[in-house]
PDB file of C-alpha atoms in Angstrom:
ATOM      1  CA  UNK A   4     -13.933 -16.101 -23.022  1.00  0.00           C
ATOM      2  CA  UNK A   5     -14.082 -15.854 -19.220  1.00  0.00           C
ATOM      3  CA  UNK A   6     -10.778 -14.804 -17.434  1.00  0.00           C
ATOM      4  CA  UNK A   7      -9.217 -17.381 -15.242  1.00  0.00           C
ATOM      5  CA  UNK A   8      -8.726 -14.454 -12.781  1.00  0.00           C
ATOM      6  CA  UNK A   9     -11.935 -13.314 -10.717  1.00  0.00           C
ATOM      7  CA  UNK A  10     -10.166 -11.546  -7.956  1.00  0.00           C
ATOM      8  CA  UNK A  11      -8.365  -8.270  -7.549  1.00  0.00           C
ATOM      9  CA  UNK A  12      -6.248  -7.560  -4.483  1.00  0.00           C
ATOM     10  CA  UNK A  13      -4.698  -4.302  -4.416  1.00  0.00           C
ATOM     11  CA  UNK A  14      -2.210  -2.119  -2.248  1.00  0.00           C
ATOM     12  CA  UNK A  15      -3.352   1.159  -1.027  1.00  0.00           C
ATOM     13  CA  UNK A  16      -0.735   3.897  -0.595  1.00  0.00           C
ATOM     14  CA  UNK A  17       1.225   4.469  -3.903  1.00  0.00           C
ATOM     15  CA  UNK A  18      -1.439   2.623  -5.981  1.00  0.00           C
ATOM     16  CA  UNK A  19      -5.008   3.989  -4.876  1.00  0.00           C
ATOM     17  CA  UNK A  20      -3.005   7.216  -3.903  1.00  0.00           C
ATOM     18  CA  UNK A  21      -0.475   9.190  -5.694  1.00  0.00           C
ATOM     19  CA  UNK A  22       3.242   8.203  -5.268  1.00  0.00           C
ATOM     20  CA  UNK A  23       4.166   8.089  -1.580  1.00  0.00           C
ATOM     21  CA  UNK A  24       7.842   8.754  -2.229  1.00  0.00           C
ATOM     22  CA  UNK A  25       6.940  11.972  -4.059  1.00  0.00           C
ATOM     23  CA  UNK A  26       5.188  13.079  -0.863  1.00  0.00           C
ATOM     24  CA  UNK A  27       8.345  12.028   1.061  1.00  0.00           C
ATOM     25  CA  UNK A  28      10.384  14.170  -1.202  1.00  0.00           C
ATOM     26  CA  UNK A  29       8.202  17.257  -0.804  1.00  0.00           C
ATOM     27  CA  UNK A  30       8.439  16.833   3.091  1.00  0.00           C
ATOM     28  CA  UNK A  31      12.104  16.692   2.795  1.00  0.00           C
ATOM     29  CA  UNK A  32      12.268  19.865   0.772  1.00  0.00           C
ATOM     30  CA  UNK A  33      10.176  21.576   3.322  1.00  0.00           C
ATOM     31  CA  UNK A  34      12.288  20.392   6.295  1.00  0.00           C
ATOM     32  CA  UNK A  35      15.621  21.055   4.465  1.00  0.00           C
ATOM     33  CA  UNK A  36      16.536  17.409   4.173  1.00  0.00           C
ATOM     34  CA  UNK A  37      18.166  15.605   1.310  1.00  0.00           C
ATOM     35  CA  UNK A  38      15.346  14.644  -1.277  1.00  0.00           C
ATOM     36  CA  UNK A  39      15.855  10.933  -0.682  1.00  0.00           C
ATOM     37  CA  UNK A  40      16.442  11.121   3.155  1.00  0.00           C
ATOM     38  CA  UNK A  41      13.200   9.174   4.028  1.00  0.00           C
ATOM     39  CA  UNK A  42      13.617   6.261   1.621  1.00  0.00           C
ATOM     40  CA  UNK A  43      17.234   5.997   2.369  1.00  0.00           C
ATOM     41  CA  UNK A  44      16.702   5.957   6.078  1.00  0.00           C
ATOM     42  CA  UNK A  45      14.405   2.920   5.785  1.00  0.00           C
ATOM     43  CA  UNK A  46      16.654   1.027   3.345  1.00  0.00           C
ATOM     44  CA  UNK A  47      20.015   1.785   4.977  1.00  0.00           C
ATOM     45  CA  UNK A  48      19.397   2.217   8.848  1.00  0.00           C
ATOM     46  CA  UNK A  49      18.414  -0.835  10.701  1.00  0.00           C
ATOM     47  CA  UNK A  50      16.877   1.358  13.448  1.00  0.00           C
ATOM     48  CA  UNK A  51      14.574   3.034  11.040  1.00  0.00           C
ATOM     49  CA  UNK A  52      13.556  -0.353   9.707  1.00  0.00           C
ATOM     50  CA  UNK A  53      12.753  -1.523  13.159  1.00  0.00           C
ATOM     51  CA  UNK A  54      10.604   1.508  13.683  1.00  0.00           C
ATOM     52  CA  UNK A  55       8.689   1.034  10.370  1.00  0.00           C
ATOM     53  CA  UNK A  56       8.072  -2.595  10.973  1.00  0.00           C
ATOM     54  CA  UNK A  57       6.859  -1.803  14.460  1.00  0.00           C
ATOM     55  CA  UNK A  58       4.332   0.844  13.037  1.00  0.00           C
ATOM     56  CA  UNK A  59       3.199  -1.327  10.267  1.00  0.00           C
ATOM     57  CA  UNK A  60       2.324  -4.325  12.434  1.00  0.00           C
ATOM     58  CA  UNK A  61       0.685  -2.306  14.964  1.00  0.00           C
ATOM     59  CA  UNK A  62       3.338  -3.160  17.757  1.00  0.00           C
ATOM     60  CA  UNK A  63       4.431   0.651  17.876  1.00  0.00           C
ATOM     61  CA  UNK A  64       1.825   3.311  18.259  1.00  0.00           C
ATOM     62  CA  UNK A  65       1.841   6.420  15.839  1.00  0.00           C
ATOM     63  CA  UNK A  66       2.897   8.882  18.645  1.00  0.00           C
ATOM     64  CA  UNK A  67       5.900   6.902  19.533  1.00  0.00           C
ATOM     65  CA  UNK A  68       7.081   6.290  16.030  1.00  0.00           C
ATOM     66  CA  UNK A  69       6.733   9.935  15.302  1.00  0.00           C
ATOM     67  CA  UNK A  70       8.940  11.054  18.411  1.00  0.00           C
ATOM     68  CA  UNK A  71      11.552   8.240  17.587  1.00  0.00           C
ATOM     69  CA  UNK A  72      11.706   8.819  13.868  1.00  0.00           C
ATOM     70  CA  UNK A  73      11.729  12.665  14.314  1.00  0.00           C
ATOM     71  CA  UNK A  74      14.739  12.325  16.427  1.00  0.00           C
ATOM     72  CA  UNK A  75      16.564  10.291  13.937  1.00  0.00           C
ATOM     73  CA  UNK A  76      15.676  12.811  11.186  1.00  0.00           C
ATOM     74  CA  UNK A  77      16.267  15.839  13.125  1.00  0.00           C
ATOM     75  CA  UNK A  78      12.852  17.416  12.674  1.00  0.00           C
ATOM     76  CA  UNK A  79      10.020  18.086  14.938  1.00  0.00           C
ATOM     77  CA  UNK A  80       7.610  15.258  15.861  1.00  0.00           C
ATOM     78  CA  UNK A  81       4.141  16.592  16.166  1.00  0.00           C
ATOM     79  CA  UNK A  82       1.998  15.184  13.275  1.00  0.00           C
ATOM     80  CA  UNK A  83       5.047  13.747  11.590  1.00  0.00           C
ATOM     81  CA  UNK A  84       3.081  11.099   9.763  1.00  0.00           C
ATOM     82  CA  UNK A  85       0.396  13.511   8.579  1.00  0.00           C
ATOM     83  CA  UNK A  86       3.296  15.781   7.318  1.00  0.00           C
ATOM     84  CA  UNK A  87       5.208  12.936   5.469  1.00  0.00           C
ATOM     85  CA  UNK A  88       1.913  11.947   3.750  1.00  0.00           C
ATOM     86  CA  UNK A  89       0.903  15.515   2.994  1.00  0.00           C
ATOM     87  CA  UNK A  90       1.397  15.617  -0.643  1.00  0.00           C
ATOM     88  CA  UNK A  91      -0.377  12.130  -1.084  1.00  0.00           C
ATOM     89  CA  UNK A  92      -3.687  12.432  -2.808  1.00  0.00           C
ATOM     90  CA  UNK A  93      -6.261   9.791  -3.960  1.00  0.00           C
ATOM     91  CA  UNK A  94      -5.768   8.440  -7.572  1.00  0.00           C
ATOM     92  CA  UNK A  95      -9.284   8.816  -8.601  1.00  0.00           C
ATOM     93  CA  UNK A  96      -8.749   6.737 -11.832  1.00  0.00           C
ATOM     94  CA  UNK A  97      -7.355   3.777  -9.909  1.00  0.00           C
ATOM     95  CA  UNK A  98     -10.408   4.184  -7.250  1.00  0.00           C
ATOM     96  CA  UNK A  99     -12.851   4.259 -10.128  1.00  0.00           C
ATOM     97  CA  UNK A 100     -11.190   1.069 -11.788  1.00  0.00           C
ATOM     98  CA  UNK A 101     -11.507  -0.858  -8.625  1.00  0.00           C
ATOM     99  CA  UNK A 102     -15.076   0.278  -8.139  1.00  0.00           C
ATOM    100  CA  UNK A 103     -15.879  -0.744 -11.709  1.00  0.00           C
ATOM    101  CA  UNK A 104     -14.325  -4.116 -11.233  1.00  0.00           C
ATOM    102  CA  UNK A 105     -16.292  -4.917  -8.180  1.00  0.00           C
ATOM    103  CA  UNK A 106     -19.534  -3.812 -10.072  1.00  0.00           C
ATOM    104  CA  UNK A 107     -18.774  -6.362 -12.751  1.00  0.00           C
ATOM    105  CA  UNK A 108     -18.485  -9.183 -10.328  1.00  0.00           C
ATOM    106  CA  UNK A 109     -14.649  -9.197  -9.611  1.00  0.00           C
ATOM    107  CA  UNK A 110     -14.075 -10.006  -5.972  1.00  0.00           C
ATOM    108  CA  UNK A 111     -11.900  -7.064  -4.704  1.00  0.00           C
ATOM    109  CA  UNK A 112      -9.537  -6.845  -1.613  1.00  0.00           C
ATOM    110  CA  UNK A 113      -7.299  -4.397  -0.015  1.00  0.00           C
ATOM    111  CA  UNK A 114      -3.890  -5.527   1.276  1.00  0.00           C
ATOM    112  CA  UNK A 115      -2.168  -2.493   2.915  1.00  0.00           C
ATOM    113  CA  UNK A 116       0.893  -1.880   4.990  1.00  0.00           C
ATOM    114  CA  UNK A 117      -0.433   0.761   7.252  1.00  0.00           C
ATOM    115  CA  UNK A 118       1.239   3.690   8.849  1.00  0.00           C
ATOM    116  CA  UNK A 119      -1.368   3.709  11.701  1.00  0.00           C
ATOM    117  CA  UNK A 120      -4.999   2.746  11.032  1.00  0.00           C
ATOM    118  CA  UNK A 121      -6.887   6.098  11.574  1.00  0.00           C
ATOM    119  CA  UNK A 122      -6.300   7.505   8.124  1.00  0.00           C
ATOM    120  CA  UNK A 123      -8.255   5.182   5.973  1.00  0.00           C
ATOM    121  CA  UNK A 124     -11.733   6.275   4.699  1.00  0.00           C
ATOM    122  CA  UNK A 125     -13.683   3.261   6.042  1.00  0.00           C
ATOM    123  CA  UNK A 126     -16.885   4.119   4.037  1.00  0.00           C
ATOM    124  CA  UNK A 127     -14.853   4.287   0.862  1.00  0.00           C
ATOM    125  CA  UNK A 128     -13.213   1.007   1.637  1.00  0.00           C
ATOM    126  CA  UNK A 129     -16.456  -0.702   2.393  1.00  0.00           C
ATOM    127  CA  UNK A 130     -17.676   0.589  -1.211  1.00  0.00           C
ATOM    128  CA  UNK A 131     -14.596  -0.616  -2.746  1.00  0.00           C
ATOM    129  CA  UNK A 132     -13.660  -4.109  -1.262  1.00  0.00           C
ATOM    130  CA  UNK A 133     -15.185  -7.371  -0.390  1.00  0.00           C
ATOM    131  CA  UNK A 134     -12.387  -7.873   1.968  1.00  0.00           C
ATOM    132  CA  UNK A 135      -9.927  -5.540   3.734  1.00  0.00           C
ATOM    133  CA  UNK A 136      -6.519  -6.544   5.327  1.00  0.00           C
ATOM    134  CA  UNK A 137      -4.702  -3.748   7.107  1.00  0.00           C
ATOM    135  CA  UNK A 138      -1.215  -4.799   8.510  1.00  0.00           C
ATOM    136  CA  UNK A 139      -1.553  -2.742  11.739  1.00  0.00           C
ATOM    137  CA  UNK A 140      -4.904  -4.458  12.497  1.00  0.00           C
ATOM    138  CA  UNK A 141      -3.661  -8.225  11.690  1.00  0.00           C
ATOM    139  CA  UNK A 142      -0.156  -7.845  13.001  1.00  0.00           C
ATOM    140  CA  UNK A 143       1.439  -9.100   9.641  1.00  0.00           C
ATOM    141  CA  UNK A 144       3.015  -7.067   6.949  1.00  0.00           C
ATOM    142  CA  UNK A 145       4.035  -7.403   3.386  1.00  0.00           C
ATOM    143  CA  UNK A 146       6.057  -9.180   2.172  1.00  0.00           C
ATOM    144  CA  UNK A 147       5.095 -11.965   4.660  1.00  0.00           C
ATOM    145  CA  UNK A 148       3.161 -14.726   2.792  1.00  0.00           C
ATOM    146  CA  UNK A 149       0.600 -14.950   5.305  1.00  0.00           C
ATOM    147  CA  UNK A 150      -0.801 -11.481   4.580  1.00  0.00           C
ATOM    148  CA  UNK A 151      -1.485 -12.458   0.908  1.00  0.00           C
ATOM    149  CA  UNK A 152      -3.198 -15.792   2.055  1.00  0.00           C
ATOM    150  CA  UNK A 153      -5.302 -13.778   4.375  1.00  0.00           C
ATOM    151  CA  UNK A 154      -6.150 -11.486   1.662  1.00  0.00           C
ATOM    152  CA  UNK A 155      -7.293 -14.329  -0.587  1.00  0.00           C
ATOM    153  CA  UNK A 156      -9.381 -15.677   2.284  1.00  0.00           C
ATOM    154  CA  UNK A 157     -11.008 -12.410   2.895  1.00  0.00           C
ATOM    155  CA  UNK A 158     -12.493 -12.404  -0.628  1.00  0.00           C
ATOM    156  CA  UNK A 159     -13.192 -16.154  -0.798  1.00  0.00           C
ATOM    157  CA  UNK A 160     -10.859 -17.102  -3.613  1.00  0.00           C
ATOM    158  CA  UNK A 161      -7.551 -19.212  -4.078  1.00  0.00           C
ATOM    159  CA  UNK A 162      -4.515 -17.299  -4.966  1.00  0.00           C
ATOM    160  CA  UNK A 163      -4.404 -18.763  -8.445  1.00  0.00           C
ATOM    161  CA  UNK A 164      -7.628 -16.893  -9.195  1.00  0.00           C
ATOM    162  CA  UNK A 165      -6.346 -13.507  -8.009  1.00  0.00           C
ATOM    163  CA  UNK A 166      -4.488 -10.756  -9.487  1.00  0.00           C
ATOM    164  CA  UNK A 167      -2.279  -8.668  -7.089  1.00  0.00           C
ATOM    165  CA  UNK A 168      -1.239  -4.899  -7.639  1.00  0.00           C
ATOM    166  CA  UNK A 169       1.461  -3.215  -5.734  1.00  0.00           C
ATOM    167  CA  UNK A 170       4.018  -0.306  -6.358  1.00  0.00           C
ATOM    168  CA  UNK A 171       6.942  -1.957  -4.728  1.00  0.00           C
ATOM    169  CA  UNK A 172       8.462  -4.851  -6.578  1.00  0.00           C
ATOM    170  CA  UNK A 173       9.519  -6.851  -3.583  1.00  0.00           C
ATOM    171  CA  UNK A 174       5.999  -7.056  -2.302  1.00  0.00           C
ATOM    172  CA  UNK A 175       4.877  -8.851  -5.672  1.00  0.00           C
ATOM    173  CA  UNK A 176       7.270 -11.725  -5.223  1.00  0.00           C
ATOM    174  CA  UNK A 177       5.410 -13.671  -2.453  1.00  0.00           C
ATOM    175  CA  UNK A 178       2.089 -13.192  -4.362  1.00  0.00           C
ATOM    176  CA  UNK A 179       3.635 -14.680  -7.573  1.00  0.00           C
ATOM    177  CA  UNK A 180       5.087 -17.484  -5.540  1.00  0.00           C
ATOM    178  CA  UNK A 181       1.619 -18.281  -4.167  1.00  0.00           C
ATOM    179  CA  UNK A 182       0.228 -18.280  -7.831  1.00  0.00           C
ATOM    180  CA  UNK A 183      -1.163 -14.931  -8.247  1.00  0.00           C
ATOM    181  CA  UNK A 184      -0.763 -12.880 -11.392  1.00  0.00           C
ATOM    182  CA  UNK A 185       0.981  -9.567 -10.317  1.00  0.00           C
ATOM    183  CA  UNK A 186       1.025  -6.076 -11.659  1.00  0.00           C
ATOM    184  CA  UNK A 187       3.830  -3.633 -10.904  1.00  0.00           C
ATOM    185  CA  UNK A 188       2.116  -0.307 -10.527  1.00  0.00           C
ATOM    186  CA  UNK A 189       4.082   2.553 -11.974  1.00  0.00           C
ATOM    187  CA  UNK A 190       1.456   4.536 -13.870  1.00  0.00           C
ATOM    188  CA  UNK A 191      -2.351   4.275 -13.898  1.00  0.00           C
ATOM    189  CA  UNK A 192      -2.287   4.467 -17.826  1.00  0.00           C
ATOM    190  CA  UNK A 193      -0.324   1.270 -17.719  1.00  0.00           C
ATOM    191  CA  UNK A 194      -2.055  -0.552 -14.739  1.00  0.00           C
ATOM    192  CA  UNK A 195      -5.543  -0.173 -15.768  1.00  0.00           C
ATOM    193  CA  UNK A 196      -5.075  -1.661 -19.361  1.00  0.00           C
ATOM    194  CA  UNK A 197      -3.209  -4.596 -17.831  1.00  0.00           C
ATOM    195  CA  UNK A 198      -5.948  -5.270 -15.286  1.00  0.00           C
ATOM    196  CA  UNK A 199      -8.579  -5.124 -17.900  1.00  0.00           C
ATOM    197  CA  UNK A 200      -6.476  -7.771 -19.874  1.00  0.00           C
ATOM    198  CA  UNK A 201      -6.165 -10.069 -16.835  1.00  0.00           C
ATOM    199  CA  UNK A 202      -9.486  -9.755 -15.586  1.00  0.00           C
ATOM    200  CA  UNK A 203     -11.336  -9.713 -18.790  1.00  0.00           C
ATOM    201  CA  UNK A 204     -13.512  -6.552 -18.000  1.00  0.00           C
ATOM    202  CA  UNK A 205     -13.559  -3.079 -19.104  1.00  0.00           C
ATOM    203  CA  UNK A 206     -12.528  -0.516 -16.294  1.00  0.00           C
ATOM    204  CA  UNK A 207     -12.546   2.797 -18.146  1.00  0.00           C
TER     205      UNK A 207
END
């Protein structure tokens, strides 16, 4: 029986890569900060939130973000984003699952809140996705509903035909409200079987 879902929209950092918060914790250990200092800064400090929103929407360039965020944290600014992401690695199983889905006729799309736009492997994105939406390039970030609608348009499907995967629960809510099936990614071993169930294809 054919699945009602024929599209897969997926987040990048923390889904197609290892957990970004683990990378942030590793950075904090090196810099002598409290383990949760990065996440807490964005959750609790409005000025940090504004910096992050500016970076993710492309209104603030990487260098200015690095200087201003480094000052808040009390660390050096050169290559700050690279250092924050230093322990993040591709999740090869998730990457392979997306590639497999596309080979089997599932329309695939990326919806990513970007920390600058220079670090994406564009050749890999072209292999994996029918459509790519990067927040810093379109000036919209999750959880704004418009970015999910744009993702659907990029792959040529209605939201009701799509599955959306993200590691942050609050990014799933707008997708669900638009009619998408949603998967909260916490572990590849759970996400891939759920995608197989929803999409009706074998991904392993």
